[in-house]
Amino acid sequence: MAPGAPELRRRRMTLSPASSRALRLAALTSSVAIGMSVLVPGASARPSDPPGPSAKDVERSEHDVRERAAEVGRTKAMLAQADGELDRLAIAAEAAVERYNGELVQLRRAQEAYRDIQGRLAEANRRVEEARAELASFAAQVYRDNTGYDPMSSAVAGEGGPQGFMDRAGMVKMLAERRTAMFRRVEASKTVADVFRRQAKTALDEQDAATRRADEAKRFAQDAVATQQAAVQRIETDKRRLETKLGKAQAKAAEVKRARERALERAQTRKFRSEFPVPKEVPPEARGAIAVEAALKWLGTPYSWGGGDMDGPTYGIAQGAGTVGFDCSGLTMYAWNKAGVRLDHWTGTQWTSGPHIPISKLRPGDLVFFATNRSDPATIHHVGLYLGDGRMVEAPYTGAHVRIASIHRHDLIGATRPAG
């Protein structure tokens, strides 16, 4: 132990109680002071309230809003573009189908013309053979009657003398003239037969050309309809995806809107049906109402390319081969046949089936037409049956059904009131 240590111990041990308390208080005070010196900085760093958004936070938020708005705008634009593409493809497919329908009408007419000329040619050939047979019979008769003669010997020694000779000469002259007339008739019959033969050749060539055009139009229409069908599936899928991106609220609103449109369509159907009962008598002014009633009966029937005839929906052709239904001109042909007016299965001749009616003067049953070029009827691709209030019943396109729709479209070219 170091020197002086006992002495210190003795001094510490001999402190008074008061001194001891003072020392303990001083030590406690020092400890508190030291502790406070450690705690104060931490306490001063804690904020009393949460801090407000910074300028950068505000800017980021506003950017997000703009981004979402831009995305919604882009999505809506894509939806509009998809709808436009569907319309364009549907019009292209309709135009191709109606072109094919037109070629079928032309082919049918060419076939009828060929059959008619073949009949005329057969009759002309029969007349040629008849004239030839008559001429042959005449020649045989002349031979049997021995009307040929030697003028000098007949005049001197023939029966009846000179008078008999004169009688026989007159007979021979008459027979010669008759023979000449028969020759001419044979030649004329041959000429007529040749004319019909040439016409038959021309009609056959036209029939062959019409067949080729119909086949070409069919292939073109098949491609157009296939493209349209594939696009419908693709675009409808894209539209559902885009509508989902617009948010559940907007998707729900779109569904509600579609449901309302379907309900309105059903209500309009009931309204139109109640307004167009089939009358017992069929005056000309009532024919349109009869056609409307006939068409409305088939609402909801599938569109079928080439489908529909005078009696109702039928299997179509190509993409419509497995579907019983109507295409646009098949529906109007059927409806007007029920009113006693026969139309071709083609918008081309339906357009010229009666007087053209101003849109402001339309009445139920009038045919309303749509074209890719409103100044050129040759581009008509669709027809509907006018109902009233700017509405029509139509068979729209492959994948859709007979429905009620507005006539007020950008491709409306005009209207016709069929006459018959």
Tab-separated table of C-alpha atoms in Angstrom:
chain	number	residue	atom	x	y	z
A	1	MET	CA	0.000	0.000	0.000
A	2	ALA	CA	1.286	3.456	-0.796
A	3	PRO	CA	2.464	5.667	2.031
A	4	GLY	CA	-0.298	7.873	3.405
A	5	ALA	CA	-3.154	5.586	2.439
A	6	PRO	CA	-4.156	4.708	6.003
A	7	GLU	CA	-4.265	8.325	6.820
A	8	LEU	CA	-6.618	9.079	3.992
A	9	ARG	CA	-8.836	6.189	4.925
A	10	ARG	CA	-9.015	7.455	8.381
A	11	ARG	CA	-9.959	10.940	7.216
A	12	ARG	CA	-12.714	9.577	4.927
A	13	MET	CA	-14.112	7.479	7.631
A	14	THR	CA	-14.145	10.385	10.070
A	15	LEU	CA	-16.403	12.673	7.839
A	16	SER	CA	-19.470	13.964	9.524
A	17	PRO	CA	-22.976	12.822	8.335
A	18	ALA	CA	-23.691	16.299	6.984
A	19	SER	CA	-20.568	16.279	4.896
A	20	SER	CA	-21.460	12.835	3.619
A	21	ARG	CA	-24.935	13.995	2.500
A	22	ALA	CA	-23.395	17.017	0.741
A	23	LEU	CA	-21.009	14.833	-1.113
A	24	ARG	CA	-23.771	12.448	-2.256
A	25	LEU	CA	-25.919	15.370	-3.437
A	26	ALA	CA	-23.049	16.824	-5.397
A	27	ALA	CA	-22.423	13.477	-7.058
A	28	LEU	CA	-26.105	13.071	-7.941
A	29	THR	CA	-26.229	16.586	-9.378
A	30	SER	CA	-23.185	15.889	-11.499
A	31	SER	CA	-24.707	12.658	-12.813
A	32	VAL	CA	-27.968	14.360	-13.761
A	33	ALA	CA	-26.067	17.114	-15.501
A	34	ILE	CA	-24.055	14.620	-17.461
A	35	GLY	CA	-27.196	12.651	-18.380
A	36	MET	CA	-28.993	15.779	-19.508
A	37	SER	CA	-26.036	16.728	-21.651
A	38	VAL	CA	-26.480	13.393	-23.456
A	39	LEU	CA	-30.286	13.513	-23.770
A	40	VAL	CA	-30.842	17.107	-24.855
A	41	PRO	CA	-29.501	16.794	-28.438
A	42	GLY	CA	-31.761	13.774	-29.195
A	43	ALA	CA	-34.820	15.530	-27.856
A	44	SER	CA	-34.168	18.663	-29.858
A	45	ALA	CA	-33.922	16.570	-33.174
A	46	ARG	CA	-37.490	15.102	-32.892
A	47	PRO	CA	-40.094	17.288	-34.779
A	48	SER	CA	-43.243	18.154	-32.992
A	49	ASP	CA	-45.474	17.781	-36.251
A	50	PRO	CA	-45.117	15.787	-39.482
A	51	PRO	CA	-43.559	17.867	-42.287
A	52	GLY	CA	-45.849	19.040	-45.235
A	53	PRO	CA	-45.401	17.812	-48.908
A	54	SER	CA	-42.360	19.251	-50.514
A	55	ALA	CA	-42.458	21.069	-53.840
A	56	LYS	CA	-40.945	17.976	-55.409
A	57	ASP	CA	-43.752	15.833	-53.979
A	58	VAL	CA	-46.332	18.186	-55.482
A	59	GLU	CA	-44.602	18.166	-58.818
A	60	ARG	CA	-44.407	14.345	-58.809
A	61	SER	CA	-48.105	14.089	-57.981
A	62	GLU	CA	-49.092	16.466	-60.727
A	63	HIS	CA	-46.921	14.494	-63.175
A	64	ASP	CA	-48.686	11.261	-62.190
A	65	VAL	CA	-52.047	12.905	-62.802
A	66	ARG	CA	-50.935	14.086	-66.225
A	67	GLU	CA	-49.576	10.630	-67.057
A	68	ARG	CA	-52.826	8.949	-66.078
A	69	ALA	CA	-54.838	11.477	-68.054
A	70	ALA	CA	-52.613	10.993	-71.095
A	71	GLU	CA	-52.940	7.209	-70.792
A	72	VAL	CA	-56.717	7.465	-70.623
A	73	GLY	CA	-56.652	9.731	-73.677
A	74	ARG	CA	-54.439	7.322	-75.587
A	75	THR	CA	-56.630	4.402	-74.595
A	76	LYS	CA	-59.768	6.189	-75.768
A	77	ALA	CA	-58.051	7.048	-79.031
A	78	MET	CA	-57.091	3.390	-79.487
A	79	LEU	CA	-60.675	2.331	-78.798
A	80	ALA	CA	-61.955	4.807	-81.378
A	81	GLN	CA	-59.363	3.552	-83.841
A	82	ALA	CA	-60.441	-0.044	-83.190
A	83	ASP	CA	-64.090	0.863	-83.814
A	84	GLY	CA	-63.090	2.626	-87.011
A	85	GLU	CA	-61.136	-0.392	-88.199
A	86	LEU	CA	-64.110	-2.660	-87.485
A	87	ASP	CA	-66.385	-0.364	-89.516
A	88	ARG	CA	-63.895	-0.208	-92.387
A	89	LEU	CA	-63.453	-3.973	-92.515
A	90	ALA	CA	-67.196	-4.597	-92.243
A	91	ILE	CA	-67.825	-2.220	-95.160
A	92	ALA	CA	-65.099	-3.889	-97.225
A	93	ALA	CA	-66.554	-7.333	-96.507
A	94	GLU	CA	-70.110	-6.170	-97.299
A	95	ALA	CA	-68.959	-4.597	-100.558
A	96	ALA	CA	-67.212	-7.827	-101.568
A	97	VAL	CA	-70.241	-9.937	-100.663
A	98	GLU	CA	-72.609	-7.673	-102.609
A	99	ARG	CA	-70.251	-7.679	-105.588
A	100	TYR	CA	-70.434	-11.465	-105.531
A	101	ASN	CA	-74.224	-11.337	-105.226
A	102	GLY	CA	-74.258	-9.056	-108.269
A	103	GLU	CA	-72.058	-11.419	-110.269
A	104	LEU	CA	-74.432	-14.253	-109.401
A	105	VAL	CA	-77.357	-12.204	-110.727
A	106	GLN	CA	-75.431	-11.467	-113.930
A	107	LEU	CA	-74.441	-15.124	-114.256
A	108	ARG	CA	-78.048	-16.206	-113.812
A	109	ARG	CA	-79.114	-13.765	-116.543
A	110	ALA	CA	-76.345	-14.976	-118.863
A	111	GLN	CA	-77.456	-18.559	-118.289
A	112	GLU	CA	-81.082	-17.645	-119.003
A	113	ALA	CA	-80.062	-15.788	-122.177
A	114	TYR	CA	-78.003	-18.765	-123.335
A	115	ARG	CA	-80.866	-21.172	-122.699
A	116	ASP	CA	-83.274	-18.851	-124.532
A	117	ILE	CA	-80.982	-18.527	-127.555
A	118	GLN	CA	-80.359	-22.266	-127.552
A	119	GLY	CA	-84.111	-22.735	-127.766
A	120	ARG	CA	-84.345	-20.268	-130.651
A	121	LEU	CA	-81.417	-21.928	-132.401
A	122	ALA	CA	-83.074	-25.340	-132.080
A	123	GLU	CA	-86.278	-23.888	-133.590
A	124	ALA	CA	-84.291	-22.264	-136.427
A	125	ASN	CA	-82.525	-25.565	-137.171
A	126	ARG	CA	-85.894	-27.297	-137.188
A	127	ARG	CA	-87.173	-24.800	-139.758
A	128	VAL	CA	-84.071	-25.324	-141.930
A	129	GLU	CA	-84.622	-29.058	-141.919
A	130	GLU	CA	-88.327	-28.544	-142.594
A	131	ALA	CA	-87.560	-26.290	-145.588
A	132	ARG	CA	-84.991	-28.748	-146.906
A	133	ALA	CA	-87.436	-31.621	-146.549
A	134	GLU	CA	-90.107	-29.630	-148.392
A	135	LEU	CA	-87.672	-28.827	-151.190
A	136	ALA	CA	-86.626	-32.473	-151.462
A	137	SER	CA	-90.255	-33.561	-151.555
A	138	PHE	CA	-90.970	-31.023	-154.295
A	139	ALA	CA	-88.008	-32.250	-156.383
A	140	ALA	CA	-89.195	-35.823	-156.021
A	141	GLN	CA	-92.706	-34.865	-157.114
A	142	VAL	CA	-91.415	-33.028	-160.182
A	143	TYR	CA	-89.369	-36.049	-161.100
A	144	ARG	CA	-92.323	-38.376	-160.721
A	145	ASP	CA	-94.579	-36.108	-162.803
A	146	ASN	CA	-91.881	-35.792	-165.503
A	147	THR	CA	-92.475	-32.091	-165.967
A	148	GLY	CA	-89.108	-31.711	-167.646
A	149	TYR	CA	-89.538	-31.456	-171.477
A	150	ASP	CA	-87.963	-30.836	-174.883
A	151	PRO	CA	-89.609	-27.589	-176.092
A	152	MET	CA	-89.484	-28.390	-179.858
A	153	SER	CA	-90.756	-31.948	-179.692
A	154	SER	CA	-93.408	-31.018	-177.159
A	155	ALA	CA	-94.629	-28.189	-179.325
A	156	VAL	CA	-94.978	-30.412	-182.455
A	157	ALA	CA	-95.946	-33.811	-181.119
A	158	GLY	CA	-96.815	-33.290	-177.494
A	159	GLU	CA	-100.196	-34.029	-176.020
A	160	GLY	CA	-102.772	-31.378	-176.884
A	161	GLY	CA	-100.698	-29.878	-179.580
A	162	PRO	CA	-99.469	-26.295	-179.310
A	163	GLN	CA	-102.155	-25.424	-176.738
A	164	GLY	CA	-101.129	-28.297	-174.531
A	165	PHE	CA	-97.563	-27.170	-174.877
A	166	MET	CA	-98.494	-23.684	-173.648
A	167	ASP	CA	-100.361	-25.138	-170.704
A	168	ARG	CA	-97.430	-27.311	-169.752
A	169	ALA	CA	-95.013	-24.375	-170.149
A	170	GLY	CA	-97.080	-22.309	-167.722
A	171	MET	CA	-97.081	-25.118	-165.205
A	172	VAL	CA	-93.327	-25.572	-165.472
A	173	LYS	CA	-92.792	-21.859	-164.958
A	174	MET	CA	-94.968	-21.920	-161.844
A	175	LEU	CA	-93.100	-24.938	-160.497
A	176	ALA	CA	-89.777	-23.269	-161.198
A	177	GLU	CA	-90.852	-20.183	-159.295
A	178	ARG	CA	-92.037	-22.349	-156.432
A	179	ARG	CA	-88.726	-24.164	-156.385
A	180	THR	CA	-86.868	-20.842	-156.309
A	181	ALA	CA	-89.026	-19.693	-153.395
A	182	MET	CA	-88.242	-22.934	-151.573
A	183	PHE	CA	-84.521	-22.414	-152.118
A	184	ARG	CA	-84.816	-18.915	-150.750
A	185	ARG	CA	-86.728	-20.172	-147.716
A	186	VAL	CA	-84.039	-22.752	-147.037
A	187	GLU	CA	-81.319	-20.099	-147.337
A	188	ALA	CA	-83.263	-17.683	-145.143
A	189	SER	CA	-83.755	-20.385	-142.504
A	190	LYS	CA	-80.044	-21.175	-142.618
A	191	THR	CA	-79.218	-17.468	-142.250
A	192	VAL	CA	-81.500	-17.160	-139.201
A	193	ALA	CA	-79.983	-20.303	-137.711
A	194	ASP	CA	-76.480	-18.901	-138.272
A	195	VAL	CA	-77.456	-15.676	-136.490
A	196	PHE	CA	-78.775	-17.594	-133.497
A	197	ARG	CA	-75.706	-19.835	-133.574
A	198	ARG	CA	-73.457	-16.768	-133.315
A	199	GLN	CA	-75.659	-15.325	-130.576
A	200	ALA	CA	-75.500	-18.617	-128.708
A	201	LYS	CA	-71.697	-18.565	-128.963
A	202	THR	CA	-71.650	-14.996	-127.627
A	203	ALA	CA	-74.056	-15.922	-124.817
A	204	LEU	CA	-71.947	-18.955	-123.923
A	205	ASP	CA	-68.808	-16.804	-123.837
A	206	GLU	CA	-70.600	-14.308	-121.593
A	207	GLN	CA	-71.751	-17.142	-119.346
A	208	ASP	CA	-68.165	-18.395	-119.069
A	209	ALA	CA	-66.909	-14.866	-118.365
A	210	ALA	CA	-69.651	-14.353	-115.757
A	211	THR	CA	-68.680	-17.636	-114.115
A	212	ARG	CA	-65.051	-16.528	-113.918
A	213	ARG	CA	-66.059	-13.139	-112.511
A	214	ALA	CA	-68.293	-14.816	-109.939
A	215	ASP	CA	-65.499	-17.164	-108.894
A	216	GLU	CA	-63.075	-14.260	-108.601
A	217	ALA	CA	-65.605	-12.205	-106.632
A	218	LYS	CA	-66.250	-15.165	-104.354
A	219	ARG	CA	-62.550	-15.599	-103.583
A	220	PHE	CA	-62.192	-11.868	-102.954
A	221	ALA	CA	-65.232	-11.864	-100.680
A	222	GLN	CA	-63.998	-14.917	-98.792
A	223	ASP	CA	-60.685	-13.170	-98.114
A	224	ALA	CA	-62.439	-9.967	-97.045
A	225	VAL	CA	-64.838	-11.767	-94.713
A	226	ALA	CA	-62.041	-13.889	-93.230
A	227	THR	CA	-59.994	-10.746	-92.593
A	228	GLN	CA	-62.994	-9.056	-91.022
A	229	GLN	CA	-63.788	-12.031	-88.783
A	230	ALA	CA	-60.191	-12.332	-87.575
A	231	ALA	CA	-60.080	-8.594	-86.951
A	232	VAL	CA	-63.350	-8.695	-85.003
A	233	GLN	CA	-61.919	-11.298	-82.636
A	234	ARG	CA	-58.620	-9.485	-82.267
A	235	ILE	CA	-60.102	-6.019	-81.911
A	236	GLU	CA	-62.811	-7.106	-79.490
A	237	THR	CA	-60.109	-8.678	-77.312
A	238	ASP	CA	-58.065	-5.487	-77.513
A	239	LYS	CA	-61.117	-3.380	-76.719
A	240	ARG	CA	-61.882	-5.422	-73.612
A	241	ARG	CA	-58.276	-5.039	-72.493
A	242	LEU	CA	-58.304	-1.305	-73.148
A	243	GLU	CA	-61.649	-0.846	-71.443
A	244	THR	CA	-60.240	-2.615	-68.386
A	245	LYS	CA	-57.352	-0.160	-68.382
A	246	LEU	CA	-59.795	2.709	-68.298
A	247	GLY	CA	-60.921	1.495	-64.891
A	248	LYS	CA	-63.733	-0.552	-63.449
A	249	ALA	CA	-65.994	2.453	-63.158
A	250	GLN	CA	-65.699	3.293	-66.836
A	251	ALA	CA	-65.983	-0.370	-67.824
A	252	LYS	CA	-69.100	-0.640	-65.702
A	253	ALA	CA	-70.482	2.534	-67.254
A	254	ALA	CA	-69.801	1.109	-70.709
A	255	GLU	CA	-71.589	-2.115	-69.782
A	256	VAL	CA	-74.528	-0.184	-68.366
A	257	LYS	CA	-74.668	1.852	-71.568
A	258	ARG	CA	-74.657	-1.295	-73.698
A	259	ALA	CA	-77.347	-2.850	-71.519
A	260	ARG	CA	-79.444	0.289	-71.903
A	261	GLU	CA	-78.968	0.225	-75.676
A	262	ARG	CA	-80.096	-3.409	-75.760
A	263	ALA	CA	-83.132	-2.560	-73.639
A	264	LEU	CA	-83.976	0.381	-75.894
A	265	GLU	CA	-83.591	-1.850	-78.929
A	266	ARG	CA	-86.003	-4.388	-77.422
A	267	ALA	CA	-88.449	-1.598	-76.602
A	268	GLN	CA	-88.161	-0.214	-80.126
A	269	THR	CA	-88.714	-3.686	-81.532
A	270	ARG	CA	-91.927	-4.042	-79.535
A	271	LYS	CA	-92.963	-0.545	-80.618
A	272	PHE	CA	-92.321	-1.150	-84.318
A	273	ARG	CA	-94.000	-4.538	-84.236
A	274	SER	CA	-97.089	-3.057	-82.632
A	275	GLU	CA	-97.187	-0.305	-85.257
A	276	PHE	CA	-96.959	-2.628	-88.264
A	277	PRO	CA	-99.589	-5.353	-87.988
A	278	VAL	CA	-100.117	-7.360	-91.147
A	279	PRO	CA	-103.237	-5.943	-92.863
A	280	LYS	CA	-105.866	-8.220	-94.378
A	281	GLU	CA	-105.842	-6.316	-97.643
A	282	VAL	CA	-102.670	-5.269	-99.453
A	283	PRO	CA	-103.091	-1.822	-101.018
A	284	PRO	CA	-99.879	-0.441	-102.592
A	285	GLU	CA	-99.349	2.068	-99.787
A	286	ALA	CA	-99.436	-0.776	-97.218
A	287	ARG	CA	-96.747	-2.873	-98.866
A	288	GLY	CA	-93.964	-1.162	-96.953
A	289	ALA	CA	-95.636	-1.966	-93.635
A	290	ILE	CA	-95.959	-5.610	-94.672
A	291	ALA	CA	-92.257	-5.717	-95.578
A	292	VAL	CA	-91.353	-4.181	-92.214
A	293	GLU	CA	-93.466	-6.685	-90.301
A	294	ALA	CA	-91.849	-9.540	-92.219
A	295	ALA	CA	-88.317	-8.311	-91.488
A	296	LEU	CA	-88.930	-7.595	-87.793
A	297	LYS	CA	-89.984	-11.196	-87.305
A	298	TRP	CA	-86.354	-12.237	-87.827
A	299	LEU	CA	-84.612	-9.884	-85.374
A	300	GLY	CA	-81.686	-11.695	-83.770
A	301	THR	CA	-81.196	-14.028	-86.749
A	302	PRO	CA	-77.498	-14.471	-87.610
A	303	TYR	CA	-75.949	-12.726	-90.591
A	304	SER	CA	-75.081	-15.329	-93.224
A	305	TRP	CA	-73.245	-14.420	-96.417
A	306	GLY	CA	-75.520	-15.381	-99.308
A	307	GLY	CA	-78.275	-16.351	-96.882
A	308	GLY	CA	-81.962	-15.682	-97.390
A	309	ASP	CA	-84.432	-16.285	-100.185
A	310	MET	CA	-88.084	-15.550	-100.939
A	311	ASP	CA	-89.203	-17.868	-98.141
A	312	GLY	CA	-86.922	-16.827	-95.275
A	313	PRO	CA	-83.445	-17.449	-93.858
A	314	THR	CA	-81.285	-20.110	-95.506
A	315	TYR	CA	-77.797	-21.504	-95.295
A	316	GLY	CA	-75.368	-19.144	-96.950
A	317	ILE	CA	-72.164	-19.796	-98.875
A	318	ALA	CA	-68.459	-19.793	-97.990
A	319	GLN	CA	-68.217	-18.415	-94.433
A	320	GLY	CA	-72.010	-18.500	-94.281
A	321	ALA	CA	-72.286	-22.125	-95.413
A	322	GLY	CA	-72.838	-23.379	-91.871
A	323	THR	CA	-75.140	-20.560	-90.759
A	324	VAL	CA	-78.860	-20.178	-91.387
A	325	GLY	CA	-79.626	-16.498	-91.755
A	326	PHE	CA	-79.682	-13.485	-94.058
A	327	ASP	CA	-77.229	-11.118	-95.640
A	328	CYS	CA	-78.372	-7.528	-96.158
A	329	SER	CA	-79.955	-7.878	-99.608
A	330	GLY	CA	-81.297	-11.328	-98.746
A	331	LEU	CA	-83.300	-9.831	-95.867
A	332	THR	CA	-84.775	-7.015	-97.958
A	333	MET	CA	-85.525	-9.407	-100.829
A	334	TYR	CA	-87.422	-11.699	-98.425
A	335	ALA	CA	-89.304	-8.835	-96.750
A	336	TRP	CA	-90.514	-7.249	-99.989
A	337	ASN	CA	-91.458	-10.623	-101.459
A	338	LYS	CA	-93.908	-10.924	-98.559
A	339	ALA	CA	-95.386	-7.638	-99.796
A	340	GLY	CA	-95.768	-9.042	-103.310
A	341	VAL	CA	-92.722	-7.369	-104.911
A	342	ARG	CA	-89.959	-9.546	-106.349
A	343	LEU	CA	-86.405	-8.241	-105.940
A	344	ASP	CA	-83.030	-9.659	-106.946
A	345	HIS	CA	-80.629	-10.797	-104.238
A	346	TRP	CA	-78.359	-7.828	-104.988
A	347	THR	CA	-78.196	-4.214	-103.864
A	348	GLY	CA	-77.308	-3.187	-107.430
A	349	THR	CA	-80.753	-3.939	-108.860
A	350	GLN	CA	-82.591	-3.247	-105.602
A	351	TRP	CA	-81.342	0.339	-105.928
A	352	THR	CA	-83.121	0.614	-109.316
A	353	SER	CA	-86.252	-1.320	-108.269
A	354	GLY	CA	-88.384	1.809	-107.897
A	355	PRO	CA	-88.334	5.602	-107.590
A	356	HIS	CA	-85.675	7.224	-105.422
A	357	ILE	CA	-87.119	8.893	-102.323
A	358	PRO	CA	-85.684	11.927	-100.472
A	359	ILE	CA	-84.566	11.038	-96.952
A	360	SER	CA	-87.035	13.590	-95.591
A	361	LYS	CA	-89.907	11.748	-97.323
A	362	LEU	CA	-89.122	8.207	-96.195
A	363	ARG	CA	-91.881	5.925	-95.053
A	364	PRO	CA	-91.741	2.436	-93.503
A	365	GLY	CA	-90.497	-0.240	-95.865
A	366	ASP	CA	-88.387	2.013	-98.081
A	367	LEU	CA	-84.931	0.644	-98.856
A	368	VAL	CA	-82.033	2.754	-97.565
A	369	PHE	CA	-78.637	2.286	-99.203
A	370	PHE	CA	-75.037	2.887	-98.136
A	371	ALA	CA	-72.015	3.346	-100.419
A	372	THR	CA	-68.285	3.880	-100.123
A	373	ASN	CA	-68.665	6.821	-102.529
A	374	ARG	CA	-71.941	8.684	-102.023
A	375	SER	CA	-71.787	10.156	-105.524
A	376	ASP	CA	-71.474	6.746	-107.194
A	377	PRO	CA	-74.281	4.145	-106.842
A	378	ALA	CA	-71.890	1.532	-108.248
A	379	THR	CA	-70.154	1.544	-104.827
A	380	ILE	CA	-73.287	0.610	-102.846
A	381	HIS	CA	-72.366	-2.087	-100.350
A	382	HIS	CA	-75.293	-2.266	-97.906
A	383	VAL	CA	-79.077	-1.948	-97.712
A	384	GLY	CA	-81.560	-1.762	-94.847
A	385	LEU	CA	-85.331	-1.538	-94.472
A	386	TYR	CA	-86.571	1.797	-93.114
A	387	LEU	CA	-88.766	1.654	-89.987
A	388	GLY	CA	-89.302	5.280	-88.999
A	389	ASP	CA	-87.730	7.797	-86.600
A	390	GLY	CA	-84.415	7.490	-88.442
A	391	ARG	CA	-84.162	3.753	-87.728
A	392	MET	CA	-83.892	0.683	-89.951
A	393	VAL	CA	-83.826	-3.086	-89.631
A	394	GLU	CA	-80.702	-4.600	-91.188
A	395	ALA	CA	-78.506	-7.679	-91.469
A	396	PRO	CA	-75.192	-5.897	-90.807
A	397	TYR	CA	-72.133	-8.139	-91.291
A	398	THR	CA	-70.613	-11.550	-90.569
A	399	GLY	CA	-70.602	-12.189	-86.832
A	400	ALA	CA	-73.578	-9.912	-86.150
A	401	HIS	CA	-77.345	-10.483	-86.137
A	402	VAL	CA	-80.412	-8.887	-87.709
A	403	ARG	CA	-80.946	-5.734	-85.646
A	404	ILE	CA	-82.435	-2.262	-85.466
A	405	ALA	CA	-79.957	0.548	-86.135
A	406	SER	CA	-79.761	4.210	-87.123
A	407	ILE	CA	-79.760	5.163	-90.800
A	408	HIS	CA	-77.740	8.302	-90.091
A	409	ARG	CA	-74.314	7.107	-91.122
A	410	HIS	CA	-71.588	8.845	-93.088
A	411	ASP	CA	-72.093	6.476	-96.057
A	412	LEU	CA	-75.874	6.922	-96.531
A	413	ILE	CA	-76.355	7.470	-100.298
A	414	GLY	CA	-80.146	7.443	-100.706
A	415	ALA	CA	-83.369	5.440	-100.677
A	416	THR	CA	-85.673	3.563	-103.040
A	417	ARG	CA	-89.351	2.628	-102.793
A	418	PRO	CA	-89.731	-0.718	-104.598
A	419	ALA	CA	-92.508	-0.845	-107.174
A	420	GLY	CA	-94.144	-3.942	-108.477
